[in-house]
Short mmCIF file of C-alpha atoms and ligand atoms in Angstrom, two decimals:
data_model
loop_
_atom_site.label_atom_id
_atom_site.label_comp_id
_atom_site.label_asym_id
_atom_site.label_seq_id
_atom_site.Cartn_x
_atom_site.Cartn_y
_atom_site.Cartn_z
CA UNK A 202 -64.33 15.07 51.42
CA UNK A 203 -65.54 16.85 48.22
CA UNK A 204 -62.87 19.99 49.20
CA UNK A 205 -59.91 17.42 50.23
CA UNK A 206 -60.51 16.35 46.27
CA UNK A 207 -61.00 19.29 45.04
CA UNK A 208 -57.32 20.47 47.07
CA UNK A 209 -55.69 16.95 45.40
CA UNK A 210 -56.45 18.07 41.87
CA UNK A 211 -55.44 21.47 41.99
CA UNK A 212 -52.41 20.18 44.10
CA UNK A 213 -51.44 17.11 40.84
CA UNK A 214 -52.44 19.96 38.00
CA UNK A 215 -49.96 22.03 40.00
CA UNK A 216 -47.10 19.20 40.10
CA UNK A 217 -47.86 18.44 36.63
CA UNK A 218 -46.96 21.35 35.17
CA UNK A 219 -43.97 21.95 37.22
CA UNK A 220 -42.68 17.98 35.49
CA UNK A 221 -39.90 19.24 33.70
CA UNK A 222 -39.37 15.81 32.01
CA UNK A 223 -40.72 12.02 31.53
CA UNK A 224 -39.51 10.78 34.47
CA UNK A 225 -40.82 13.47 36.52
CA UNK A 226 -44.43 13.33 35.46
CA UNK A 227 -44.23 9.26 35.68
CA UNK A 228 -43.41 10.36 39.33
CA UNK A 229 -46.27 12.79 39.89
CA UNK A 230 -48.92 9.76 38.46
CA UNK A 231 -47.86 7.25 40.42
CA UNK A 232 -47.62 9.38 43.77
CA UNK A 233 -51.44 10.88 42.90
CA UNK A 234 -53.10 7.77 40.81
CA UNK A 235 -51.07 5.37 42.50
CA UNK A 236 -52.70 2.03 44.43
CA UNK A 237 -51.58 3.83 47.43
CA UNK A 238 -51.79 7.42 46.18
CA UNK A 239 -54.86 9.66 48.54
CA UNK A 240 -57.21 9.41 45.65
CA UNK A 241 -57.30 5.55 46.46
CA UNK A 242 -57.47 6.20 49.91
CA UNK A 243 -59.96 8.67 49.77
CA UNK A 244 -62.04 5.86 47.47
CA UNK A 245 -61.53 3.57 50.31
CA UNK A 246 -62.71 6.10 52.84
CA UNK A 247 -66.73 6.19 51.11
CA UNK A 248 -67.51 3.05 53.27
CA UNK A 249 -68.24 5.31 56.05
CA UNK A 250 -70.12 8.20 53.94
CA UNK A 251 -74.10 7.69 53.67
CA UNK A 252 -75.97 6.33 51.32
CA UNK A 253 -76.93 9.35 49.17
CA UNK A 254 -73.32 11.21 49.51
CA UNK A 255 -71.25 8.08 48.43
CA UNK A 256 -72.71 8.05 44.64
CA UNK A 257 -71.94 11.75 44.43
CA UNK A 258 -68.52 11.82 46.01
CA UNK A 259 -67.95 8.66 44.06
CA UNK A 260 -68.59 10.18 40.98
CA UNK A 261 -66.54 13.70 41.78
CA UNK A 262 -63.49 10.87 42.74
CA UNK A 263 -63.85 9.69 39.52
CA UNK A 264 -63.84 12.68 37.79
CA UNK A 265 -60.78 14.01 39.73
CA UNK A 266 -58.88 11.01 38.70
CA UNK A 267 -59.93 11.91 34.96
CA UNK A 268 -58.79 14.66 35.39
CA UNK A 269 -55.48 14.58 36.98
CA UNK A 270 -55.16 11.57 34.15
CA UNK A 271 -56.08 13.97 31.27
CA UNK A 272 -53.51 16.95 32.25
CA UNK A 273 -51.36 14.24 32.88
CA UNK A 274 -51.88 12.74 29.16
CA UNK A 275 -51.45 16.54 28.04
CA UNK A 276 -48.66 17.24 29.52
CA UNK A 277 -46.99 13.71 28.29
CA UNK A 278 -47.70 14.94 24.61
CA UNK A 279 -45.78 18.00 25.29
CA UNK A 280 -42.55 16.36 26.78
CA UNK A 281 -42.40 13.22 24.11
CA UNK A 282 -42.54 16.51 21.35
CA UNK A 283 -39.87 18.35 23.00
CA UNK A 284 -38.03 15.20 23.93
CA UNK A 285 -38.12 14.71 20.28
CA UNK A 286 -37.08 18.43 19.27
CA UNK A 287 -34.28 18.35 21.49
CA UNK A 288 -32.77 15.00 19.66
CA UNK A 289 -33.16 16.57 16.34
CA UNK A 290 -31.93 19.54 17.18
CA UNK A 291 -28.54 17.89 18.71
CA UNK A 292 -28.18 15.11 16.19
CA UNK A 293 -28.47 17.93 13.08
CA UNK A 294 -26.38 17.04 10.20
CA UNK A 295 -24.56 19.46 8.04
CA UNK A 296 -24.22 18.21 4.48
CA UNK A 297 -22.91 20.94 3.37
CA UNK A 298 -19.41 20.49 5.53
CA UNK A 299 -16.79 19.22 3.37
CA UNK A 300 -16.46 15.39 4.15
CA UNK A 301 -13.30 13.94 6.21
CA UNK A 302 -10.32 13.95 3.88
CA UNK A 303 -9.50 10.12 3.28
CA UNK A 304 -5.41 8.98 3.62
CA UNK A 305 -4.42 8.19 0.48
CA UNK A 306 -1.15 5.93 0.48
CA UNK A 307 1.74 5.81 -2.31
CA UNK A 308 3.79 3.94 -4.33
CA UNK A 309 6.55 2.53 -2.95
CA UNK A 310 10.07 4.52 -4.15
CA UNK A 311 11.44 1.28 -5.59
CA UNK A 312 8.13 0.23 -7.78
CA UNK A 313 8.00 3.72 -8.56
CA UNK A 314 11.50 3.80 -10.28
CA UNK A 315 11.02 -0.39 -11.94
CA UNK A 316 7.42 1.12 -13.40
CA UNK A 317 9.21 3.92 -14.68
CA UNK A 318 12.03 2.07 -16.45
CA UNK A 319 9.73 -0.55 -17.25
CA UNK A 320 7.69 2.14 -19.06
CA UNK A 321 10.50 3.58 -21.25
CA UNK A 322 11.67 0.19 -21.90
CA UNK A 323 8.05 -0.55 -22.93
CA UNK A 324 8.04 2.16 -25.32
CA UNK A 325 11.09 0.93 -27.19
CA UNK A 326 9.49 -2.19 -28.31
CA UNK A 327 10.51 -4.26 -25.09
CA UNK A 328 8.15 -7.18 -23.46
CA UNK A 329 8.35 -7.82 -19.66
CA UNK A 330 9.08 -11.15 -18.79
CA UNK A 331 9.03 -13.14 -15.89
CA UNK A 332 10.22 -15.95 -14.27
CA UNK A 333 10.42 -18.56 -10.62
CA UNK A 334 12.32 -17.01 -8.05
CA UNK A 335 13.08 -20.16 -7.01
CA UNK A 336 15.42 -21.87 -9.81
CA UNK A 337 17.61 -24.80 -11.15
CA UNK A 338 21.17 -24.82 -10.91
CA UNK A 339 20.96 -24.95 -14.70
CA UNK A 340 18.89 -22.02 -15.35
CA UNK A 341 20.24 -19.97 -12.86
CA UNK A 342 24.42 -20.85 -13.98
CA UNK A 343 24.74 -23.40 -16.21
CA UNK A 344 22.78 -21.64 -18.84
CA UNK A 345 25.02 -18.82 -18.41
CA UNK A 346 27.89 -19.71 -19.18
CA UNK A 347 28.81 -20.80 -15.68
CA UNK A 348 29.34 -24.08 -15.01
CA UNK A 349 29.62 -26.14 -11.72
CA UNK A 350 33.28 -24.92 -9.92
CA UNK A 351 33.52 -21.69 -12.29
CA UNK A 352 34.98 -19.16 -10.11
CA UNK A 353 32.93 -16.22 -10.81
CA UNK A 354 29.92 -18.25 -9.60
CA UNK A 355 32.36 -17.16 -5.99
CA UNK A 356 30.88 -13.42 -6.93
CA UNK A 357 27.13 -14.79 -6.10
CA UNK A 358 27.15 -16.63 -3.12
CA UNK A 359 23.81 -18.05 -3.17
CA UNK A 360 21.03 -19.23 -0.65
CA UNK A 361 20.86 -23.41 -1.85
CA UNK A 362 17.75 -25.32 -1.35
CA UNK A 363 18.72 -28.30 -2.58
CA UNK A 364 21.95 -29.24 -4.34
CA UNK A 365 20.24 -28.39 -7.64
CA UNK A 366 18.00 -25.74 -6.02
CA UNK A 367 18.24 -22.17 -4.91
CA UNK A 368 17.31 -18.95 -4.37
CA UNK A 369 17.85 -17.18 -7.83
CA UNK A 370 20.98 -14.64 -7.41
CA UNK A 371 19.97 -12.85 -10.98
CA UNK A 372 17.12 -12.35 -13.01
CA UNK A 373 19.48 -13.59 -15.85
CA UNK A 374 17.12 -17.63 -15.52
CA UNK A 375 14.31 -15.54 -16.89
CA UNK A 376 16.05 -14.76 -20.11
CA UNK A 377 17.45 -18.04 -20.96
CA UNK A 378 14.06 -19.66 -20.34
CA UNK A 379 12.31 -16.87 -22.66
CA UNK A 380 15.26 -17.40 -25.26
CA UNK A 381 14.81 -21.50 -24.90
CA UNK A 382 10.93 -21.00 -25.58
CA UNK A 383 11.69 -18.94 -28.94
CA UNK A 384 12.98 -22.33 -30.23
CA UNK A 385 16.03 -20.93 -31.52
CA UNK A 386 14.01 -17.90 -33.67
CA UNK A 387 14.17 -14.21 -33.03
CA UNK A 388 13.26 -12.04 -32.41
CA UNK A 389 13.76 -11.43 -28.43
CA UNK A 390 13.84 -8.26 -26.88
CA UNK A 391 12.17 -8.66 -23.50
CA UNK A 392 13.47 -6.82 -19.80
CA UNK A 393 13.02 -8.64 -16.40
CA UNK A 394 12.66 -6.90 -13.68
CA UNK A 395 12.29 -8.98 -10.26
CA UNK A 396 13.88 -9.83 -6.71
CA UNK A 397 16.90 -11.58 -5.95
CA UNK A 398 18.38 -13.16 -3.61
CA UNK A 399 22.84 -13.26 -2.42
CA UNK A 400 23.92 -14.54 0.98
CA UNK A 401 25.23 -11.30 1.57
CA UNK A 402 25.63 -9.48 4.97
CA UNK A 403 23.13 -6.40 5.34
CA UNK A 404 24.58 -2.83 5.61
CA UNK A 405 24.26 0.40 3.69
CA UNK A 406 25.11 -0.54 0.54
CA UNK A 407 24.28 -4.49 0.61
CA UNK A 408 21.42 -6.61 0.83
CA UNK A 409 20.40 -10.20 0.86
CA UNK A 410 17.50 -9.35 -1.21
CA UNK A 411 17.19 -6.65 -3.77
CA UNK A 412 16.07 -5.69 -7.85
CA UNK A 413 17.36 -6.40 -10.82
CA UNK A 414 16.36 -5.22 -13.97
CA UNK A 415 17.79 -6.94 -17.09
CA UNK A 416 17.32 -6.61 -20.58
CA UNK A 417 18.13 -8.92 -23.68
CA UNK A 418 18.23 -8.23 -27.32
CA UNK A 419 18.48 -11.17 -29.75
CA UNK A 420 18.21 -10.50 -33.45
CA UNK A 421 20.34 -10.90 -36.74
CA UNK A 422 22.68 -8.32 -36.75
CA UNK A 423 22.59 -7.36 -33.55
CA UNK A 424 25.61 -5.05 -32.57
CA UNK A 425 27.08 -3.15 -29.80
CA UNK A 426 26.14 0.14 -31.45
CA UNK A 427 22.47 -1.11 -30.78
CA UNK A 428 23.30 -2.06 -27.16
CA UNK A 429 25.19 1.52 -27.32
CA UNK A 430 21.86 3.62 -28.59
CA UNK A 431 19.24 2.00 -26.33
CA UNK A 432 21.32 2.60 -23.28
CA UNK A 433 21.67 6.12 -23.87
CA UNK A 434 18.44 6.72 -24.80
CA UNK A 435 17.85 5.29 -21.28
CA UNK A 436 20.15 7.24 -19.67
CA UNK A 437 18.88 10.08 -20.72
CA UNK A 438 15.15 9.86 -20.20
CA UNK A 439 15.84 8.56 -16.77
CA UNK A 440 19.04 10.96 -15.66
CA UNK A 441 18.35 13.87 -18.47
CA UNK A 442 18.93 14.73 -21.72
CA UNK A 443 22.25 16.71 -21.00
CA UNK A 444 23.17 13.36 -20.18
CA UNK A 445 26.47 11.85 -22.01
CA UNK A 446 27.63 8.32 -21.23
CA UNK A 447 30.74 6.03 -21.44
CA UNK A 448 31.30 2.60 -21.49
CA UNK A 449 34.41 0.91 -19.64
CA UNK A 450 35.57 -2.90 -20.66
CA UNK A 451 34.42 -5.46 -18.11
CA UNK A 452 33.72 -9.31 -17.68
CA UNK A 453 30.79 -11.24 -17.04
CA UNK A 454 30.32 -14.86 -18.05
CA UNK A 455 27.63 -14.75 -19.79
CA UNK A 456 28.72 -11.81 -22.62
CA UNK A 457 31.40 -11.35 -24.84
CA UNK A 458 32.52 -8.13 -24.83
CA UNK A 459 31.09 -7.26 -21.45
CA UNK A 460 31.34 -3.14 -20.64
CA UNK A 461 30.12 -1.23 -17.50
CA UNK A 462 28.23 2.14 -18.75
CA UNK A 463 28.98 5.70 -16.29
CA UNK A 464 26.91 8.52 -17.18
CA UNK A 465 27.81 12.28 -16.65
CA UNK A 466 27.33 13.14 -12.90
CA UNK A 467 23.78 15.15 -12.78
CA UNK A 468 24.77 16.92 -9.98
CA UNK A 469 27.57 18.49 -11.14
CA UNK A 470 27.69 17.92 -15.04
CA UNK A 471 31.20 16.42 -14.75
CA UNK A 472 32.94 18.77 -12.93
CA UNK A 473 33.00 16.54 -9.64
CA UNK A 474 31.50 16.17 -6.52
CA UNK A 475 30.55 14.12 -3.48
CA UNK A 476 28.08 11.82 -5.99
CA UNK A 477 30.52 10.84 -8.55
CA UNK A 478 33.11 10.67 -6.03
CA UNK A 479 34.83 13.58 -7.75
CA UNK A 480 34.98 11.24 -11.18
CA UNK A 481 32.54 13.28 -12.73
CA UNK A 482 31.04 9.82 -13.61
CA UNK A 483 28.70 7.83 -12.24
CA UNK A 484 28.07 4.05 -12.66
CA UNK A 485 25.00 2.57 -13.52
CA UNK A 486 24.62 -0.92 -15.03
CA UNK A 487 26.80 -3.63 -17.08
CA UNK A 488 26.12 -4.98 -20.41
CA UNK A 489 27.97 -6.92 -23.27
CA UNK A 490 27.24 -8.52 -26.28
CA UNK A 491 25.29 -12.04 -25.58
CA UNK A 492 28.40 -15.56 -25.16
CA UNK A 493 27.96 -17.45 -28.02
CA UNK A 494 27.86 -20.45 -25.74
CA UNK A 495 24.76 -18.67 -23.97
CA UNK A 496 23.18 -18.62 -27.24
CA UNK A 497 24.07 -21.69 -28.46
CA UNK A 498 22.72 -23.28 -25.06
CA UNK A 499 19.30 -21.85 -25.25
CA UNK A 500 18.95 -22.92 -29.06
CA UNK A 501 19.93 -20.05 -30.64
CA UNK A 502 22.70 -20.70 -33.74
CA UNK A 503 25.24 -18.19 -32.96
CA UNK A 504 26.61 -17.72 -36.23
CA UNK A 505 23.29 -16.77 -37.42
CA UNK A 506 22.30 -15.04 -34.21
CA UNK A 507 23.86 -12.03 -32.26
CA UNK A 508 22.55 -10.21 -28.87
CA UNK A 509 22.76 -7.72 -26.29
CA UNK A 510 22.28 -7.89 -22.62
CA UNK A 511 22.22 -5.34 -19.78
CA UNK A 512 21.78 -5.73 -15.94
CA UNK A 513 21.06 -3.13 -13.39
CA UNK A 514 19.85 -2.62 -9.57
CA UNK A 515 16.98 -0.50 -9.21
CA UNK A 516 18.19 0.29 -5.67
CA UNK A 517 20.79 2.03 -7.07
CA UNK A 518 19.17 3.84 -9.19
CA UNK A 519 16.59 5.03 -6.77
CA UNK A 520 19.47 5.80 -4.35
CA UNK A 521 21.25 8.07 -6.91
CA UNK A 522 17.81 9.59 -8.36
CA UNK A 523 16.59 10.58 -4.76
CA UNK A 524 19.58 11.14 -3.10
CA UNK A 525 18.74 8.11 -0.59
CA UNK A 526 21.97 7.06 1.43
CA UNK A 527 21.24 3.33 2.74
CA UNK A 528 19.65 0.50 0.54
CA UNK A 529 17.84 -0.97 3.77
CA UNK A 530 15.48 2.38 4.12
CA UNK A 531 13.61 0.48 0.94
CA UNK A 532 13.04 -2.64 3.11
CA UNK A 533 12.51 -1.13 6.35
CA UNK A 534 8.50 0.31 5.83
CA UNK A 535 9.08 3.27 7.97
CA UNK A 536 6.20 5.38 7.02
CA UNK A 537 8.22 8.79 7.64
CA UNK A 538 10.48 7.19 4.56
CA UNK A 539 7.72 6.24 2.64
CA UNK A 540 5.85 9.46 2.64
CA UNK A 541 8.68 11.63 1.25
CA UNK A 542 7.84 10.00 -2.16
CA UNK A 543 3.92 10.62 -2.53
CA UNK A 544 4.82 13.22 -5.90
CA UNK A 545 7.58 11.34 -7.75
C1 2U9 B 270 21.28 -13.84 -20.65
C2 2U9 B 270 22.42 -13.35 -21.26
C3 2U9 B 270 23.03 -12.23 -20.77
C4 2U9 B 270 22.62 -9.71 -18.23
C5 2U9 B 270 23.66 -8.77 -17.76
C6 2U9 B 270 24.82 -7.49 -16.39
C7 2U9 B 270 25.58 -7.39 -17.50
C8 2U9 B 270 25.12 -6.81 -15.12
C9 2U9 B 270 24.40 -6.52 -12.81
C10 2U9 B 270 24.57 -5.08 -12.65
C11 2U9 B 270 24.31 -4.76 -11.20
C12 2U9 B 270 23.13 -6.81 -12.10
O1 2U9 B 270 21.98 -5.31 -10.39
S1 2U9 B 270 23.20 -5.90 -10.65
O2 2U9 B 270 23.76 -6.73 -9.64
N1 2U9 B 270 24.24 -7.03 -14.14
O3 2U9 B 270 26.08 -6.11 -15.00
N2 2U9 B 270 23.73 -8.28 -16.53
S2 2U9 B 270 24.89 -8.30 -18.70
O4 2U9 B 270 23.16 -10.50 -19.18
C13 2U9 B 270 22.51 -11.60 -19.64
C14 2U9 B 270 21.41 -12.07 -19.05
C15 2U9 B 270 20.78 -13.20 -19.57
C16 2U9 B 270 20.62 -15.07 -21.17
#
């Protein structure tokens, strides 16, 4: 019995060491130390060994199983430290590699051309006001020289909430309500750049929401040579300094002279081309000298009193500056769009 034990432990050592991993060796104890591993049944066998060999083979049982425990404790200690080596090893970070770039987004072509007219607008002593999108009939018309049944009210056909209610068609409301709150004192000399809304059927060049950008001087003495000077200085900061401009008479209810301003074509100096539609001038915005009734409506005494106004689209000028071809590219959000204006 004492060599069948003596074959078992040299038989587990030799398992043991083969155990290549956790599981393995859990394996190897249970099969050798095991309730019905052949240490137990060799315990099981003393009944039938005399009185003077069962202490002694009892105790050399018992020391087997010590054994075959101990090499087994050993050779747990070994795995659990290479178990542990091998997760280090594989989970090593690097913190010297550069870390993963992060997607940085832009501005949007359209705010990027408002904050840069805003800005040189800024720098000339102009405020930026603002104002509801959603308006009165007064505000939005009235106020402007356009009263209920005017015809040129035909030129904004408007989204109506309410009778007296709408969607505002220009950001014009926002400088009669800035002009009304100046209690009939000057100075004013504010722009208001903001969305707009015509019922207007969607294509290349239209849209049922876009930008406006006005402006409005009010002052004594206010004359169109002012109007004249700020708008070139504008034209040229935005379009360049070679830039000359021109203005042509026009009409619009609420001024009195009313002009539309071309500048030189920057494409081809004036020589004509595709842009300028071989003109050698390009159109940018309308302006006039402030209606006296305008004034007088908003508490202004016109006699006293003079002003400029000016109106433009954004769009436009975006479309012109980066040589964009349909107004609905600004509205659509396709990212391949978008993207092509991460350095202006
Ligand atoms: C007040 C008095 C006068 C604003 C003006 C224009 C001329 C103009 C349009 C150009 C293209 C806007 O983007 S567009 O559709 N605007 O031509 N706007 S004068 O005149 C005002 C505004 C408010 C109280």
């Amino acid at each position: 019995m004492k060599e069948r034990l003596e074959a078992l432990k040299l038989e587990a050592i030799g398992k043991i060491s083969e155990s290549h991993d956790l599981k393995d060796l859990q394996a190897v104890k249970v099969s050798y130390l095991g309730k019905k591993g052949p240490i137990t049944e060799v315990l099981k066998g003393m009944g039938k060994l005399s009185a003077e060999e069962r202490p002694v083979i009892g105790a050399y049982a018992n020391e087997v199983r010590d054994s075959i425990q101990l090499e087994i404790d050993k050779k747990q200690a070994i795995l659990e430290e290479a178990a542990i080596s091998e997760k280090l090893a594989k989970e090593t970070l690097d913190v010297t590699l550069p870390g993963r770039p992060v997607k940085h987004g832009n501005a949007h072509p359209l705010t990027s051309v408002v904050t840069e007219i805003e800005d040189l607008f800024l720098s000339m002593g102009f405020t930026i006001a603002e104002g509801p999108e959603v308006e009165t009939d007064y505000y939005n018309f009235e106020a402007l020289n356009l009263p209920k049944n005017h015809p040129a009210r035909d030129m904004q056909d408007s989204f109506f909430i309410t009778e007296d209610i709408l969607l505002r068609t220009q950001t014009s409301p926002v400088q009669a309500r800035t002009m009304e709150k100046h209690e009939g004192t000057g100075p004013v000399k504010i722009i208001s750049p903001g969305k707009v809304y015509r019922r207007d059927n969607d294509d290349a060049t239209h849209s049922h929401q876009f930008m406006q950008i006005e402006g409005l001087v009010v002052d004594r003495n206010v004359r169109l040579s002012d109007l004249k000077g700020v708008l070139e200085t504008f034209a040229k900061k935005m379009f360049g300094e070679d830039r000359k401009i021109r203005l042509r008479p026009s009409f619009f209810p609420f001024t009195e002279p009313s002009v539309e301003m071309d500048i030189s074509c920057f494409k081809c100096s004036g020589k004509g081309c595709s842009i300028c539609k071989q003109t050698g001038w390009i159109e940018i915005l309308g302006a006039g000298m402030v209606h006296p009734n305008v004034l007088e409506m908003a508490g202004f005494d016109s006699k006293e009193y003079t002003g400029f106004a000016f109106g433009m689209g954004p769009e436009r000028i975006a479309m012109l500056k980066y040589g964009i071809d349909d107004i609905r590219h600004f509205y659509a959000n396709d990212i391949r769009f978008l993207k092509q204006f991460k350095n202006v």
